[in-house]
Structures are given as C-alpha cells and as structure tokens.
mmCIF file of C-alpha atoms and ligand atoms in Angstrom:
data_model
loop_
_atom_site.group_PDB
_atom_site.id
_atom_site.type_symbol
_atom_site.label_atom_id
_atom_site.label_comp_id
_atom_site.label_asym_id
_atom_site.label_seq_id
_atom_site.Cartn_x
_atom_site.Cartn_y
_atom_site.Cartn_z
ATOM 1 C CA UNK A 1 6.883 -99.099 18.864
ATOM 2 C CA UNK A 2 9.957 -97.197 20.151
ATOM 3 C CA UNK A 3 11.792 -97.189 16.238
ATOM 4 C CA UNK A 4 8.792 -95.787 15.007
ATOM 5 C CA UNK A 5 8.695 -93.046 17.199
ATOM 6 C CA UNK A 6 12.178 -92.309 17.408
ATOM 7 C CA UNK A 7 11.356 -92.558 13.335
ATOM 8 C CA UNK A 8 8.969 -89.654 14.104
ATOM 9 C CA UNK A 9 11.120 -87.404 15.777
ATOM 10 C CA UNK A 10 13.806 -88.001 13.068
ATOM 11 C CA UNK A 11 11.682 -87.531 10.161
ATOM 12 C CA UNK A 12 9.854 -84.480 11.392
ATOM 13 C CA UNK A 13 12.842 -83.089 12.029
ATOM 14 C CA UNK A 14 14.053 -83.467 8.671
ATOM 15 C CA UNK A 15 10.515 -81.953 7.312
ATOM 16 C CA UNK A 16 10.834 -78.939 9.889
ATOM 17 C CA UNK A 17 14.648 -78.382 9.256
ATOM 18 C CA UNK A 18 13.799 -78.108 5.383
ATOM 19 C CA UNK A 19 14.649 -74.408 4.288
ATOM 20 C CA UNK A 20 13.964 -74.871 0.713
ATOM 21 C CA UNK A 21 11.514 -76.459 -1.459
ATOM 22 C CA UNK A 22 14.539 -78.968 -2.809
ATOM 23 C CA UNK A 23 15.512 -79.848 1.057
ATOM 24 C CA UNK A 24 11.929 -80.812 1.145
ATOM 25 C CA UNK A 25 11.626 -82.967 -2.080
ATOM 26 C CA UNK A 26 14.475 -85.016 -0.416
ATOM 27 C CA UNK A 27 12.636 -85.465 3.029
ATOM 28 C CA UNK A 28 9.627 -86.332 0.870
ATOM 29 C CA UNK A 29 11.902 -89.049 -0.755
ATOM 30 C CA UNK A 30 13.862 -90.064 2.691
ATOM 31 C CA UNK A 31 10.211 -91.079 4.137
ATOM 32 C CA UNK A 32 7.384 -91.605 1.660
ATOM 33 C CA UNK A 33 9.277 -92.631 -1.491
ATOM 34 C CA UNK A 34 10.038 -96.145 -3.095
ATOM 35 C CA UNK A 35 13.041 -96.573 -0.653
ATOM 36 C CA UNK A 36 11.783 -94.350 1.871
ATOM 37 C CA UNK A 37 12.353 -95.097 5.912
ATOM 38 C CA UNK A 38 8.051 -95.575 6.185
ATOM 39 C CA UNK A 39 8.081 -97.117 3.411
ATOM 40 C CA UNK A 40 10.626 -99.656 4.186
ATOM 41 C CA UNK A 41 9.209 -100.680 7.100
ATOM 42 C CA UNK A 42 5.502 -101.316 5.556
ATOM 43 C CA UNK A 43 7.258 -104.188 3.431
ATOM 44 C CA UNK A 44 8.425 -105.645 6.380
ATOM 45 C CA UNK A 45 4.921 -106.295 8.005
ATOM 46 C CA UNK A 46 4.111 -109.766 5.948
ATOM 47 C CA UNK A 47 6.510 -111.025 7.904
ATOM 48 C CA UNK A 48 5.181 -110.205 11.550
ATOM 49 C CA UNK A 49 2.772 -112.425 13.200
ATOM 50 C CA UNK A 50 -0.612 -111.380 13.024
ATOM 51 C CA UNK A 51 -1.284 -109.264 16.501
ATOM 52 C CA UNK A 52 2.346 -107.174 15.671
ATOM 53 C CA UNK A 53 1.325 -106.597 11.718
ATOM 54 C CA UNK A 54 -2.117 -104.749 13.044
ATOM 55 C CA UNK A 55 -0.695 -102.576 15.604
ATOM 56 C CA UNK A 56 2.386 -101.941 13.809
ATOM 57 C CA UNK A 57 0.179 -101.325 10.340
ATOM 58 C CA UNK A 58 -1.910 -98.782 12.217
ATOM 59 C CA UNK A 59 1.414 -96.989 13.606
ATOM 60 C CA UNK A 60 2.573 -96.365 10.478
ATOM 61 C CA UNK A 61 -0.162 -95.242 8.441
ATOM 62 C CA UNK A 62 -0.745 -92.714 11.209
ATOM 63 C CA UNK A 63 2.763 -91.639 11.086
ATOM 64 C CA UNK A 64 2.672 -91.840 7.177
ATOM 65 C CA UNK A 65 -0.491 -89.136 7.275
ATOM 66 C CA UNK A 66 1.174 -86.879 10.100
ATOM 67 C CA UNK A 67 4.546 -86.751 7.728
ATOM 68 C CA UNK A 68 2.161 -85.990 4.343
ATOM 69 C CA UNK A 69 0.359 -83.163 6.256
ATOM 70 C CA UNK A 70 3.623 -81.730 7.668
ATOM 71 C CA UNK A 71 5.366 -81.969 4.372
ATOM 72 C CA UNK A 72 2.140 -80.184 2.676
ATOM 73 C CA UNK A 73 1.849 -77.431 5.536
ATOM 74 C CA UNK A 74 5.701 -77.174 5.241
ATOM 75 C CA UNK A 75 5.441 -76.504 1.702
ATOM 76 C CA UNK A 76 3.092 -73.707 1.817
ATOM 77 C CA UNK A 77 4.981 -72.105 3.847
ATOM 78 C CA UNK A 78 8.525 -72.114 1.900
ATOM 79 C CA UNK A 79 6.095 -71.375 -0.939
ATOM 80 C CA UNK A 80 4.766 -68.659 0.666
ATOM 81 C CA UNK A 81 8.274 -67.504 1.982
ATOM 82 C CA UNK A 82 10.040 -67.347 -1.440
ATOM 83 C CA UNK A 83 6.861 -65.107 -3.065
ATOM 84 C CA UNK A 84 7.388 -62.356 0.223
ATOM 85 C CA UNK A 85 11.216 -62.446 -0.558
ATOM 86 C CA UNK A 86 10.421 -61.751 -4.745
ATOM 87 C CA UNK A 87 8.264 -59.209 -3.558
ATOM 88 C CA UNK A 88 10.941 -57.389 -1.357
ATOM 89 C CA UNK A 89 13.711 -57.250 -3.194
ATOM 90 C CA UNK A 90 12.513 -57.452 -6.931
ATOM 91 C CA UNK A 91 12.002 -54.172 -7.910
ATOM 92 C CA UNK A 92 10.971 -52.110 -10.962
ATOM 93 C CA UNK A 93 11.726 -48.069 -11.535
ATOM 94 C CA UNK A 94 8.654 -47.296 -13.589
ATOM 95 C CA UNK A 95 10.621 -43.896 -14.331
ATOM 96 C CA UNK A 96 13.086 -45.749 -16.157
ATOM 97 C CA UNK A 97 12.626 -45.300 -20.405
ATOM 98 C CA UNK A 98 12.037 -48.481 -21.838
ATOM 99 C CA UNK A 99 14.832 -48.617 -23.334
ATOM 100 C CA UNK A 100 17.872 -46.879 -22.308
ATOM 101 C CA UNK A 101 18.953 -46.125 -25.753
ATOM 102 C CA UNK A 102 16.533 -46.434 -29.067
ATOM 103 C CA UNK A 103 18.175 -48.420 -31.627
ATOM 104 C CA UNK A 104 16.692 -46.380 -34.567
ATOM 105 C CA UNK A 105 17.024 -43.016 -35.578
ATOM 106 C CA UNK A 106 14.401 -40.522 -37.911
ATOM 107 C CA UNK A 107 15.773 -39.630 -41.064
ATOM 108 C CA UNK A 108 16.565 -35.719 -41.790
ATOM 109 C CA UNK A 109 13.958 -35.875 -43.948
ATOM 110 C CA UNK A 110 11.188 -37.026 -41.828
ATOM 111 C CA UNK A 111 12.507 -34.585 -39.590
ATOM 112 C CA UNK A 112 12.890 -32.151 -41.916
ATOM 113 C CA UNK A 113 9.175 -32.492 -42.967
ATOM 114 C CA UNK A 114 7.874 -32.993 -39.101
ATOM 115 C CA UNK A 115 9.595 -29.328 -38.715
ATOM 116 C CA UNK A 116 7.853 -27.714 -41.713
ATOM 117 C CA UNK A 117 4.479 -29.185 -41.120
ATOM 118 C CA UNK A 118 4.583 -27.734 -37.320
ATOM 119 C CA UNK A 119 5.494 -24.246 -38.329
ATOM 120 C CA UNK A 120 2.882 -24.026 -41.489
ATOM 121 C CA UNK A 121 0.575 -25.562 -39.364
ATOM 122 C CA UNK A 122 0.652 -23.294 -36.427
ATOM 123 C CA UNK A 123 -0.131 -20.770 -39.424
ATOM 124 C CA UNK A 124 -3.259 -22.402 -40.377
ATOM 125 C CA UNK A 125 -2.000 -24.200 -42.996
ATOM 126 C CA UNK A 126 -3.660 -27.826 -43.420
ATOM 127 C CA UNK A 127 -2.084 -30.841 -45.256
ATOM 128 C CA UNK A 128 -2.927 -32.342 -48.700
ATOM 129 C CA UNK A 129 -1.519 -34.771 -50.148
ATOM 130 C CA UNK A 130 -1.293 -36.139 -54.415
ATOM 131 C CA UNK A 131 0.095 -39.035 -55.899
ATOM 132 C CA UNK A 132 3.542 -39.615 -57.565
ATOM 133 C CA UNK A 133 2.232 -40.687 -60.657
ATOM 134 C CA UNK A 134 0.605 -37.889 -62.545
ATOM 135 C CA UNK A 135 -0.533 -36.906 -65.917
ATOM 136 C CA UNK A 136 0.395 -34.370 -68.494
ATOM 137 C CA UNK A 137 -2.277 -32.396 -67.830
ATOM 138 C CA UNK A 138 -1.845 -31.624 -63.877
ATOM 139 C CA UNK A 139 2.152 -31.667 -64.011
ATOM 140 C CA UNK A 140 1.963 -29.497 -66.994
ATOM 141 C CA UNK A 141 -0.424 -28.286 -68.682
ATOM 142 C CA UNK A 142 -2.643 -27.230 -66.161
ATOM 143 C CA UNK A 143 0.318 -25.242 -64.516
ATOM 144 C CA UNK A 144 0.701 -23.019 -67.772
ATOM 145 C CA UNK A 145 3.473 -24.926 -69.131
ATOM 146 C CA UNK A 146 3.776 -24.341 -73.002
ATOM 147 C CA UNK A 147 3.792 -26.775 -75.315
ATOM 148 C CA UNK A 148 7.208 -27.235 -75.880
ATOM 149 C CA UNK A 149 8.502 -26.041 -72.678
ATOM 150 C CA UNK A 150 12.031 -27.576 -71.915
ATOM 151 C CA UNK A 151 10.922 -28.906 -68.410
ATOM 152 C CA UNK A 152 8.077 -31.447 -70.250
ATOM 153 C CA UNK A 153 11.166 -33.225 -72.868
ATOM 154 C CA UNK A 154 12.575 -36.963 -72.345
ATOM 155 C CA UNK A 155 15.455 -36.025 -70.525
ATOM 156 C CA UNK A 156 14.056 -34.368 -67.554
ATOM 157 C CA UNK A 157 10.938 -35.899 -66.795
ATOM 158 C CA UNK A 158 10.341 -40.034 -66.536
ATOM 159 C CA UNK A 159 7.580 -40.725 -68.473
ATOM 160 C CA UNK A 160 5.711 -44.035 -68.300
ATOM 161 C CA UNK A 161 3.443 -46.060 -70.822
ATOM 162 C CA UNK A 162 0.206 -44.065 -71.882
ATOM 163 C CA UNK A 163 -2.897 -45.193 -69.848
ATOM 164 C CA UNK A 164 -5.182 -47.006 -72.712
ATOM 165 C CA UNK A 165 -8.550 -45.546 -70.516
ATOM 166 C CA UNK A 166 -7.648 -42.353 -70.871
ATOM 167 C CA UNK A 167 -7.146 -39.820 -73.502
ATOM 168 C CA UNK A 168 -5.030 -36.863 -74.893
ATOM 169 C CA UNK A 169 -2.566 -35.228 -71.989
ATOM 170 C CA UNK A 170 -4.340 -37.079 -69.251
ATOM 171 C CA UNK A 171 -3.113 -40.122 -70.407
ATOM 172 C CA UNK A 172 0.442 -39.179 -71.130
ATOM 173 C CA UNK A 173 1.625 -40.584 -67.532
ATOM 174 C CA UNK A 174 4.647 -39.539 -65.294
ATOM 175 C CA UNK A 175 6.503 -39.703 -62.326
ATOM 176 C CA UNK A 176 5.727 -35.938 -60.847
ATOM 177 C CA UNK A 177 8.601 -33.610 -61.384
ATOM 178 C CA UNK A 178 7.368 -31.222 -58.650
ATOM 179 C CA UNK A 179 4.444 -31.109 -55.924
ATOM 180 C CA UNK A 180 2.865 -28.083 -57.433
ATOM 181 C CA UNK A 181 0.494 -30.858 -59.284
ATOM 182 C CA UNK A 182 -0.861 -30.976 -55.966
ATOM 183 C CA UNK A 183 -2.199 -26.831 -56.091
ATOM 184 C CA UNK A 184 -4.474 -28.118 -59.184
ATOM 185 C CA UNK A 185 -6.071 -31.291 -57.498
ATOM 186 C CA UNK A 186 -6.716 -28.746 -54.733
ATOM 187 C CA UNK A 187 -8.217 -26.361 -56.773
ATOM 188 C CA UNK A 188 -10.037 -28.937 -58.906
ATOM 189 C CA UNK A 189 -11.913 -30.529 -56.369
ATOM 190 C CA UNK A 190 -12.169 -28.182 -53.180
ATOM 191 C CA UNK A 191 -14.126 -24.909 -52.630
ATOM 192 C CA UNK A 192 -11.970 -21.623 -52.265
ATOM 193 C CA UNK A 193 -10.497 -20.049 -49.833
ATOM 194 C CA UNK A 194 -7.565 -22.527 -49.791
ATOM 195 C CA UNK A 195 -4.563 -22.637 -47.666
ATOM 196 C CA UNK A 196 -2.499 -25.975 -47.954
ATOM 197 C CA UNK A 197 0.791 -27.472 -47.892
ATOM 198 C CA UNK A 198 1.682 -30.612 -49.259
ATOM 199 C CA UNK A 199 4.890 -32.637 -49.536
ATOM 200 C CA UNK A 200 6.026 -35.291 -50.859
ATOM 201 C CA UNK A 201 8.849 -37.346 -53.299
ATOM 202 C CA UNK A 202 9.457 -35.575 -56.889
ATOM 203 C CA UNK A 203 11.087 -37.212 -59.206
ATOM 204 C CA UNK A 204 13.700 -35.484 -62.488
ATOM 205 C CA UNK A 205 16.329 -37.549 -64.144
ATOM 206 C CA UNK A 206 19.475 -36.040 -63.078
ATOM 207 C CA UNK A 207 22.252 -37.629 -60.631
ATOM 208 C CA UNK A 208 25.006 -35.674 -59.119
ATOM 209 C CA UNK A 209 26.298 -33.894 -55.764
ATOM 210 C CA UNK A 210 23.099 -31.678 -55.820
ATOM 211 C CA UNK A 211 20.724 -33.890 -57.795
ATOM 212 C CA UNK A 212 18.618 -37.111 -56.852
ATOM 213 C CA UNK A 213 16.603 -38.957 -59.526
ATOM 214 C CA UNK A 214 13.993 -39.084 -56.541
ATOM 215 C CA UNK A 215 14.013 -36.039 -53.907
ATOM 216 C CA UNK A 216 11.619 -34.484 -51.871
ATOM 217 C CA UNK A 217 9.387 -31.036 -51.969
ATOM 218 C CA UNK A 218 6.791 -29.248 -49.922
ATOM 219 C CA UNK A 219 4.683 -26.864 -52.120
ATOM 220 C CA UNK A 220 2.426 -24.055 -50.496
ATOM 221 C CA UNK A 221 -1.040 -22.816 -52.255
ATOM 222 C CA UNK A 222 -3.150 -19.674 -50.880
ATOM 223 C CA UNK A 223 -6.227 -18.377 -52.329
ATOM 224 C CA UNK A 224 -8.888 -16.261 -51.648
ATOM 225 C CA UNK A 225 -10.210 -12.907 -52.604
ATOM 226 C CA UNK A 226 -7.657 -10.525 -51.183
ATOM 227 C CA UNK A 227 -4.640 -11.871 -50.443
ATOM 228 C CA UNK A 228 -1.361 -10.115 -52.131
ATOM 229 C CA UNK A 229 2.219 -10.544 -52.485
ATOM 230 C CA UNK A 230 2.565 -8.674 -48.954
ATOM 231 C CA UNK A 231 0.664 -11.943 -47.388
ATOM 232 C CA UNK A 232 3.566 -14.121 -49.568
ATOM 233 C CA UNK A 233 6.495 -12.422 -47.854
ATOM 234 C CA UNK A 234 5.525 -11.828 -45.105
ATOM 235 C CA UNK A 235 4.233 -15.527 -44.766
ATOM 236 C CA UNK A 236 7.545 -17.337 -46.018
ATOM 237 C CA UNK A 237 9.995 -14.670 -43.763
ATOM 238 C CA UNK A 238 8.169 -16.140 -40.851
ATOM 239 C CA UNK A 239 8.455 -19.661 -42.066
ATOM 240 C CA UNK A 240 12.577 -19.182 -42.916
ATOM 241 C CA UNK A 241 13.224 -17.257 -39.310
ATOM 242 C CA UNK A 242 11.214 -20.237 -37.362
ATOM 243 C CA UNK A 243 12.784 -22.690 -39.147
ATOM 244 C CA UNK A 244 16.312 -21.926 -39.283
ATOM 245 C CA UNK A 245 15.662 -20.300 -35.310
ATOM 246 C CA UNK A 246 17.638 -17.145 -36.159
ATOM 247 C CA UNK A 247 14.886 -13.942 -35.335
ATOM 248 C CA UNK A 248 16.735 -11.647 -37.352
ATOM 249 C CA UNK A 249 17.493 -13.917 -40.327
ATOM 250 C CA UNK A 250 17.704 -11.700 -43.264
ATOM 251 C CA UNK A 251 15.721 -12.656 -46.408
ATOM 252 C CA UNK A 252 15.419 -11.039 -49.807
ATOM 253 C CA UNK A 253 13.064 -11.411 -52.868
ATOM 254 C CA UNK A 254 14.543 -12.032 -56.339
ATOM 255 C CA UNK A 255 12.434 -11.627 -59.988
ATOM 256 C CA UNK A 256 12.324 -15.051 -61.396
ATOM 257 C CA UNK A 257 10.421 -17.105 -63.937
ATOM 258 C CA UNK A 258 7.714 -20.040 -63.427
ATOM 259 C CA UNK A 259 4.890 -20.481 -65.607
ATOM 260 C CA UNK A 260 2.132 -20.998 -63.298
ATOM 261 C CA UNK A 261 3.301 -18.023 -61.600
ATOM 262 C CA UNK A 262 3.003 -13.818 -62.026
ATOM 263 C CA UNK A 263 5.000 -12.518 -60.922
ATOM 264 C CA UNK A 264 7.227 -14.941 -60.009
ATOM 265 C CA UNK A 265 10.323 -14.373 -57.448
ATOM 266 C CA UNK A 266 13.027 -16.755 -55.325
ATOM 267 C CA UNK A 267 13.820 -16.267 -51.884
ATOM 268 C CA UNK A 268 17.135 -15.681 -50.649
ATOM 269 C CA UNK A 269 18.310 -16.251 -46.708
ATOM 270 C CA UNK A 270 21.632 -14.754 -45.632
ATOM 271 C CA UNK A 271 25.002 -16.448 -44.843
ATOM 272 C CA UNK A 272 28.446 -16.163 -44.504
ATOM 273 C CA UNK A 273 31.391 -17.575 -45.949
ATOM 274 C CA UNK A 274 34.086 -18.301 -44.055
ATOM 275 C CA UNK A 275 37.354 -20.554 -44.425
ATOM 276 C CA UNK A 276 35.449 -22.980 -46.699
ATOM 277 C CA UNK A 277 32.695 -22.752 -43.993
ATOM 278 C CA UNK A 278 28.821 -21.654 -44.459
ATOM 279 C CA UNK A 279 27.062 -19.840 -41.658
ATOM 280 C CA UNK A 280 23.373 -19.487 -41.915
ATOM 281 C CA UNK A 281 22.082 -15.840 -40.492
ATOM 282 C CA UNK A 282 23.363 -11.943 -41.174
ATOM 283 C CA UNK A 283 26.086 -12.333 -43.158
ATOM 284 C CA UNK A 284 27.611 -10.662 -46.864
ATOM 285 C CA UNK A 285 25.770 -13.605 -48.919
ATOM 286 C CA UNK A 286 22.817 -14.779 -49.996
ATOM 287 C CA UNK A 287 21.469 -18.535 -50.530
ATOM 288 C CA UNK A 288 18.396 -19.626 -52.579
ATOM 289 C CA UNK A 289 16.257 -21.734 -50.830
ATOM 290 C CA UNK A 290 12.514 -21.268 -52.364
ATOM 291 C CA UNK A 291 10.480 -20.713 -55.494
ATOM 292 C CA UNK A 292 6.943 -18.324 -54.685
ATOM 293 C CA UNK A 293 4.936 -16.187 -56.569
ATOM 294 C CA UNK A 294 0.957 -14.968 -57.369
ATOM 295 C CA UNK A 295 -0.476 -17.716 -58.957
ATOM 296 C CA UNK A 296 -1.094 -17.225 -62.732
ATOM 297 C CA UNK A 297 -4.841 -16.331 -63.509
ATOM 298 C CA UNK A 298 -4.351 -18.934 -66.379
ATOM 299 C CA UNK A 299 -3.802 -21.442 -63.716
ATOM 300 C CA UNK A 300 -6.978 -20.411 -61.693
ATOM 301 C CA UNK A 301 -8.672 -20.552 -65.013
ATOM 302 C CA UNK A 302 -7.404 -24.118 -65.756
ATOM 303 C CA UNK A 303 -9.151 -25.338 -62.619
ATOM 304 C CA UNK A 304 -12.306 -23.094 -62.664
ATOM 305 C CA UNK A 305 -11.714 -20.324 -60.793
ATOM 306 C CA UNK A 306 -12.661 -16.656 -61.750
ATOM 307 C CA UNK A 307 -9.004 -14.707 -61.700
ATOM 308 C CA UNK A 308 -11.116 -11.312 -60.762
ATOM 309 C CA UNK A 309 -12.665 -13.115 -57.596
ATOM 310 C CA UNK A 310 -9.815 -15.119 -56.699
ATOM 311 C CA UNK A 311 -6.154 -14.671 -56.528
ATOM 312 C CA UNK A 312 -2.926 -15.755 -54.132
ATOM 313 C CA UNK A 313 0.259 -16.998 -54.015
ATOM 314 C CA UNK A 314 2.229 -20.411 -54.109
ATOM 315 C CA UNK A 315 5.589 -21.420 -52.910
ATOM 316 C CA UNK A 316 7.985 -24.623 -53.492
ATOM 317 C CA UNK A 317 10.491 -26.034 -51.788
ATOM 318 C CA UNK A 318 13.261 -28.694 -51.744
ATOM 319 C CA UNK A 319 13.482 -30.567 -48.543
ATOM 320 C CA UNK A 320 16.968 -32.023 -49.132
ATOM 321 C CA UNK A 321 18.503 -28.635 -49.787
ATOM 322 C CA UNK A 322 16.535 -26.771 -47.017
ATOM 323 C CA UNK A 323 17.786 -30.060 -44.505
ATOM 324 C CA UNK A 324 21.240 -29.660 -46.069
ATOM 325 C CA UNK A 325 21.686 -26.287 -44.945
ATOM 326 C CA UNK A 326 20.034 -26.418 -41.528
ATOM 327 C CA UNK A 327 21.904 -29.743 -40.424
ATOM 328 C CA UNK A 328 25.435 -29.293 -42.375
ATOM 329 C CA UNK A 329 25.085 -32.128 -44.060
ATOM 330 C CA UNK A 330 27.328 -31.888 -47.406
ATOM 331 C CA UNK A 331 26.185 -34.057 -50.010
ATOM 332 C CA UNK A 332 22.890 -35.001 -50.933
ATOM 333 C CA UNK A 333 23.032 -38.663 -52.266
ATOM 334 C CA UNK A 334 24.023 -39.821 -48.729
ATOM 335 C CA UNK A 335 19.955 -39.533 -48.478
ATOM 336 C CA UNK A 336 19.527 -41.746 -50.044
ATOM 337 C CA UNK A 337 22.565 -44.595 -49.601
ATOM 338 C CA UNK A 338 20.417 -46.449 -46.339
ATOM 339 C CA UNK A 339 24.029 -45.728 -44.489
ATOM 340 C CA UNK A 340 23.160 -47.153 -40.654
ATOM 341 C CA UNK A 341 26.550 -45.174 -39.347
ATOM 342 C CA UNK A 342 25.174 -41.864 -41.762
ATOM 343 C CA UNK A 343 21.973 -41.891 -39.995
ATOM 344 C CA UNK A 344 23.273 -42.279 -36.793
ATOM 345 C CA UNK A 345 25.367 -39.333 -36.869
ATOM 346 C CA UNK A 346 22.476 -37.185 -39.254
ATOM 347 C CA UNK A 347 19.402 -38.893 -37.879
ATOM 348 C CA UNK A 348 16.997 -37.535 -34.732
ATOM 349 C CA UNK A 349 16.146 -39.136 -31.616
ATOM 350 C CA UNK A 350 12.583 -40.478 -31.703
ATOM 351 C CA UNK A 351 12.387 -38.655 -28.392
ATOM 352 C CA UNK A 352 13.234 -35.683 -30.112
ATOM 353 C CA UNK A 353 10.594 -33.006 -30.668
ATOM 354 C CA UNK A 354 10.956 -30.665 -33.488
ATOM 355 C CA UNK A 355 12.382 -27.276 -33.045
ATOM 356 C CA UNK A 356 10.052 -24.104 -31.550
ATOM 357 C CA UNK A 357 7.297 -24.263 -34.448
ATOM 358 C CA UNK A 358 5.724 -26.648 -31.657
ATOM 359 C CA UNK A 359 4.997 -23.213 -29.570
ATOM 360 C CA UNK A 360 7.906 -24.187 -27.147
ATOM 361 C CA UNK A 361 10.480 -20.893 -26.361
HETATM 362 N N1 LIG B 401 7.657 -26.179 -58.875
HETATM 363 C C1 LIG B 401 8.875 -25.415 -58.747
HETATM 364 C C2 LIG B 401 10.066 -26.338 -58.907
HETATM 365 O O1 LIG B 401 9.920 -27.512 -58.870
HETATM 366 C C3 LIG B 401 8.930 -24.768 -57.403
HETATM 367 C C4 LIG B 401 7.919 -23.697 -57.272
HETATM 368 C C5 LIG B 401 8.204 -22.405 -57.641
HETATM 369 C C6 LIG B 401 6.661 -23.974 -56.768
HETATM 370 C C7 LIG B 401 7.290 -21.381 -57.534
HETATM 371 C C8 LIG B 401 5.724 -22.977 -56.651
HETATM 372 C C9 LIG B 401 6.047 -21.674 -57.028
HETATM 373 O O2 LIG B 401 4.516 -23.188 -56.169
HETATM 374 O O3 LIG B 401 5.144 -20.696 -56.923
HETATM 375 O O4 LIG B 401 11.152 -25.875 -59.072
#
C-alpha cells in the first residue's frame, strides 16, 4: 500500500507540475497509458493471492479515477489559461486599411470619366447611355449627315455585315464613330426638356500618336424651349474651369462646322508653351479640347421634335485628349497597351476621390 501512495504523490505531482497541454499528454501517458506506472501495476495483480489482488485492485482503480479527474480538471485549466493569454496579447487595430497598399490602380480613363460625370452631374445633368453598334440611320443620317459626306466612306468608319431583319440605313450596321448617336435615341424615345450626358468607346479607323482605332467620348444634349448659345458657354466654361481646377482658366469660342449642328463652334482653353513644355491656364496659346453648338432643327425634326418649340445645344468630347492634357500623359496608345508599370505611374488610387466637382474646396 505504501508504493501506491508514494505512486500518488509522484503522479499528481507530475499532473499538477504540467504547464502545458503537451507536459500533460505525457503525464497522461506516464500513468494511464499502455506502459503507464497504474497501468503496470494492474497486470501484476493475477499474480497476487487472492486477499492482496482485492485490496490492491480497489487501490488502484481509486487512484486510476483520482489521476483521470485531475488530469481532466488540469486540462481545463491550461485550456482555459492559453484562451486568456490569446486574448491579452492578440490584438487587432480596426483603424488599420485592409490593406496597406492596393495592388490595383483606376485607369485615367475611368478616372477621367468619374471626374466628368461629378461635375455635369452637380449641374443637373443625368446619364444615358447607347450601344457601340449602331446603324446608318442614328450615326448618320439622323445627325444631318449628307449623303456622301466624307465621315460615312470605308476608310473612316468600320462597317459590319447588313442586318437581314432590317431595312434601308437601319440596317447598314457600324461600330459608332462618335456618341452623338446617343442625342437621337434620347430624343427618339424620351419626352423634352432633356439634359444628358453620355459616354462611352467610339470607334474610327485611324492609328497613330493621336489616333486609336477605339477611343473614348462624352457627348452633352440640352433641350427645351428657351435655352440659347449663352446657356452653351456659359455651361462648358464652368465644366473646363472645374475640371482642369484653374478659376480663371481662359476659354474662347471658335466658328466651326458639324452637320447636326447651327451654328457650330470649338472650344479653346489657354496654355503656355514653354521649353518644349505645355502649361494648362492663362497663357499666349490656345488648345482645342471640344466640339458644341445649337442643335440643327433638321436634327430635332429627324426625331420628332417641333424646331419652333424646341431648341438647345450639344457638345462632344474626347476623353483621351481631355485626360492627356490634365495628367501629362504624352502619347495616347499607351491607353491602350495594358502596361502594369504605365498604370502604376498614370493610374489613381481606388481611395482616391475625384477632384472638387464632388463639392469638396
Ligand atoms: N461628334 C463630334 C465628333 O465626333 C463631336 C461633337 C461636336 C459633338 C459638336 C457634338 C457637337 O454634340 O455639338 O467629332
């Protein structure tokens, strides 16, 4: 009776001097398992005569239990130790951004577009939008294009196979050579007053420093009973000082030619030239960056409006060449090239928000 409890005192010191769950497995093992101390001596008791075996069994099943409940309460307690450690010294700054730096970047253009939207929006502008592929009818003819007007032959616009379920014009198909196709869906289908924007991709065939085969172009459209060429400039002088953030930008209106518009005029913004360098703002030169005029009363009558109720103005823009010029970026196919090291010196932090238009400053 003395080994087993001098057993006792050894094995419950092992349990109680256990200060981790693996010091425990081992005094688990060192008592209870196949080659255990208890276990040892329970294989010995066939060979004790019968009054030893009993009192001896009982022994060691009682010291068996006590040693299972201490190693279970011991457990719970390590258990419980280890979670109240975690718990003080993991940590987490909820403050922190997710990530510390985003791996992607928005592309000039989205930006670009993001920009415009804000500032035509905070104008009252709202957004429509038309599809790439268009017919004669709304890239052209609709738009007061003549017959054989240069801007509807082979070479400039990508034409694709006639639709077979439709007739005439509308089913002479093409990729859209501008968004001003979207000004006659608009008129087509809505009720006047209108005053939208759209963007979107244009397409011309033409490659070189200053020409895409695909590139990008917002296109304004106002109408309603009053509104004159005053509303135009002073509408797209807002727009031009907002976007390129310079409050005394200087602007000027040039005589031009479109068809769908009467008169028809260009914008200028000012700049300087200096040491190969372009400045945008007050300057002694001028840089085109619009098309605008009063839309042609053929083109109201094209899409059923009544040119002696309704009149206004439209305006079209290239996004490349407007992003060029505001970001310094010097040649336009690099849009285009899916350049990782281009975008991450051109491209915008998702964080980013774009410029004052948002009603910031
Ligand atoms: N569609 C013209 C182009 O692609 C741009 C343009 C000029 C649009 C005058 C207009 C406008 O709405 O009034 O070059």
């Amino acid at each position: 009776m003395t080994d087993i409890n001098t057993l006792k005192t050894e094995l419950t010191g092992m349990v109680e001097a256990a200060n981790d769950l693996d010091a425990l497995e081992s005094a688990r093992v060192a008592a209870l398992g196949k080659k255990g101390k208890i276990t040892g001596l329970m294989a010995g008791l066939g060979k004790m005569a019968p009054d030893e075996r009993k009192a001896t069994g009982q022994a060691l099943n009682e010291l068996k239990n006590e040693i299972a409940t201490l190693l279970e309460r011991q457990e719970k307690a390590l258990k419980k130790q280890a979670m109240e450690e975690r718990l003080s010294t993991e940590r987490f700054d909820v403050t922190l951004p997710v990530r510390p730096e985003p791996a992607g970047h928005i592309h000039p253009i989205s930006q670009t577009v993001e920009e415009m939207l804000a500032i035509f929006a905070s104008m009252g502008f709202e957004v429509r939008e038309g599809p790439d592929i268009e017919d004669d009818f709304h890239n052209f003819t609709a738009l007061n294009f003549p017959p054989g007007h240069p801007a509807r032959e082979m070479q400039d616009t990508f034409f694709l196979p006639e639709d077979p379920t439709e007739e005439g014009e509308r089913a002479k198909k093409l990729l859209r050579t501008h968004t001003s196709a979207v000004q006659i869906h608009t008129m087509m289908n809505e009720e006047p007053p209108h005053k939208i924007v759209c963007f979107g991709r244009t397409y011309r065939s033409d490659y070189d420093m200053t020409h895409t085969p695909m590139f990008h172009q917002i296109e304004g459209l106002v109408i309603d009973k009053q509104t004159h060429m005053g509303h135009l400039k002073g509408c797209l002088m807002d727009f031009a000082r907002t976007f390129f953030d310079i409050d005394d930008l200087p602007v000027r209106f040039r005589p031009s030619f479109f068809p769908f518009t009467e008169p028809s005029a260009e914008m200028d913004i000012g700049c300087s030239r200096k040491d190969g360098g372009l400045k945008i703002g007050a300057g002694d030169d001028w840089l085109e960056i619009l098309g605008c005029g009063m839309v042609h009363p053929n083109v109201l009558k094209n899409c059923g409006l009544d040119p002696d109720e309704y009149q206004g103005f439209a305006f079209g823009m290239g996004i490349e060449r407007v992003a060029m010029l505001k970001y310094g970026i010097p040649d336009l196919r690099t849009f285009f090239e899916s350049d990782t090291r281009w975008l991450n010196h051109y491209g915008f932090s998702p964080l980013d928000r774009p410029n004052r238009a948002t009603g910031e400053k």
